[in-house]
PDB file of C-alpha atoms in Angstrom:
ATOM      1  CA  MET A   1     -54.878  -9.546  24.729  1.00 55.00           C
ATOM      2  CA  LYS A   2     -51.418  -8.099  23.226  1.00 65.00           C
ATOM      3  CA  THR A   3     -50.059  -7.798  26.590  1.00 69.00           C
ATOM      4  CA  THR A   4     -50.848 -11.295  27.655  1.00 75.00           C
ATOM      5  CA  ASN A   5     -49.213 -12.687  24.118  1.00 81.00           C
ATOM      6  CA  ASN A   6     -45.998 -11.230  25.089  1.00 86.00           C
ATOM      7  CA  ALA A   7     -46.179 -12.058  28.817  1.00 87.00           C
ATOM      8  CA  TRP A   8     -46.810 -15.575  27.990  1.00 89.00           C
ATOM      9  CA  LYS A   9     -43.907 -15.136  25.165  1.00 89.00           C
ATOM     10  CA  ALA A  10     -41.577 -13.490  27.968  1.00 91.00           C
ATOM     11  CA  ILE A  11     -41.619 -16.575  30.675  1.00 92.00           C
ATOM     12  CA  PRO A  12     -38.424 -18.561  30.576  1.00 94.00           C
ATOM     13  CA  TRP A  13     -39.638 -21.828  29.726  1.00 95.00           C
ATOM     14  CA  THR A  14     -36.034 -23.556  30.112  1.00 95.00           C
ATOM     15  CA  LYS A  15     -35.792 -22.561  33.819  1.00 96.00           C
ATOM     16  CA  VAL A  16     -39.673 -23.768  34.176  1.00 95.00           C
ATOM     17  CA  GLN A  17     -38.745 -27.150  32.910  1.00 96.00           C
ATOM     18  CA  ARG A  18     -35.559 -27.280  34.950  1.00 96.00           C
ATOM     19  CA  LYS A  19     -37.854 -26.606  38.086  1.00 96.00           C
ATOM     20  CA  VAL A  20     -40.351 -29.537  37.417  1.00 96.00           C
ATOM     21  CA  PHE A  21     -38.074 -31.658  36.331  1.00 97.00           C
ATOM     22  CA  LYS A  22     -36.315 -30.966  39.526  1.00 97.00           C
ATOM     23  CA  LEU A  23     -39.172 -31.524  41.988  1.00 96.00           C
ATOM     24  CA  GLN A  24     -40.260 -34.703  39.857  1.00 97.00           C
ATOM     25  CA  LYS A  25     -36.812 -36.059  40.273  1.00 97.00           C
ATOM     26  CA  SER A  26     -37.053 -35.196  44.343  1.00 97.00           C
ATOM     27  CA  ILE A  27     -40.231 -37.462  44.075  1.00 97.00           C
ATOM     28  CA  PHE A  28     -38.504 -40.066  42.657  1.00 97.00           C
ATOM     29  CA  ARG A  29     -35.466 -40.213  44.706  1.00 97.00           C
ATOM     30  CA  ALA A  30     -37.730 -40.283  47.929  1.00 97.00           C
ATOM     31  CA  ALA A  31     -40.428 -42.816  46.946  1.00 97.00           C
ATOM     32  CA  LYS A  32     -37.414 -45.026  45.622  1.00 97.00           C
ATOM     33  CA  SER A  33     -35.481 -44.743  49.291  1.00 97.00           C
ATOM     34  CA  GLY A  34     -38.614 -45.702  51.087  1.00 96.00           C
ATOM     35  CA  GLN A  35     -39.036 -41.951  52.485  1.00 97.00           C
ATOM     36  CA  ASN A  36     -42.951 -41.925  51.715  1.00 96.00           C
ATOM     37  CA  ALA A  37     -43.953 -39.214  53.764  1.00 97.00           C
ATOM     38  CA  LYS A  38     -41.217 -36.733  51.777  1.00 97.00           C
ATOM     39  CA  ALA A  39     -42.266 -37.979  48.493  1.00 97.00           C
ATOM     40  CA  ARG A  40     -46.032 -37.193  49.500  1.00 97.00           C
ATOM     41  CA  ARG A  41     -44.795 -33.634  50.723  1.00 97.00           C
ATOM     42  CA  TRP A  42     -42.960 -33.128  47.532  1.00 96.00           C
ATOM     43  CA  GLN A  43     -46.080 -34.529  45.315  1.00 97.00           C
ATOM     44  CA  ARG A  44     -48.175 -31.429  46.980  1.00 97.00           C
ATOM     45  CA  LEU A  45     -45.789 -29.233  46.335  1.00 96.00           C
ATOM     46  CA  LEU A  46     -45.809 -29.782  42.772  1.00 96.00           C
ATOM     47  CA  VAL A  47     -49.353 -29.999  42.476  1.00 95.00           C
ATOM     48  CA  LYS A  48     -49.503 -26.282  43.692  1.00 95.00           C
ATOM     49  CA  SER A  49     -46.828 -24.993  42.487  1.00 95.00           C
ATOM     50  CA  TYR A  50     -46.802 -22.184  39.545  1.00 95.00           C
ATOM     51  CA  TYR A  51     -44.354 -23.542  37.463  1.00 95.00           C
ATOM     52  CA  ALA A  52     -46.303 -26.755  37.381  1.00 95.00           C
ATOM     53  CA  ARG A  53     -49.080 -25.527  36.332  1.00 94.00           C
ATOM     54  CA  LEU A  54     -47.702 -23.105  33.651  1.00 94.00           C
ATOM     55  CA  LEU A  55     -45.705 -25.703  31.848  1.00 93.00           C
ATOM     56  CA  ALA A  56     -49.260 -28.109  32.589  1.00 93.00           C
ATOM     57  CA  VAL A  57     -51.068 -25.619  30.438  1.00 92.00           C
ATOM     58  CA  ARG A  58     -48.475 -25.020  28.133  1.00 88.00           C
ATOM     59  CA  LEU A  59     -48.387 -28.555  26.863  1.00 69.00           C
TER      60      LEU A  59
END
């Protein structure tokens, strides 16, 4: 249990948030400019993203 807690604290949360936000911003830009296929591709990437899952579990 203690090693899991240390590993959890060692996660670079600022980097995780930055990467997820970058993906979200790409989705927004693609959708706004009418590039629906690209937006869906970014969405799929976000859903499968390790960082997005970490952030979802953290919050």
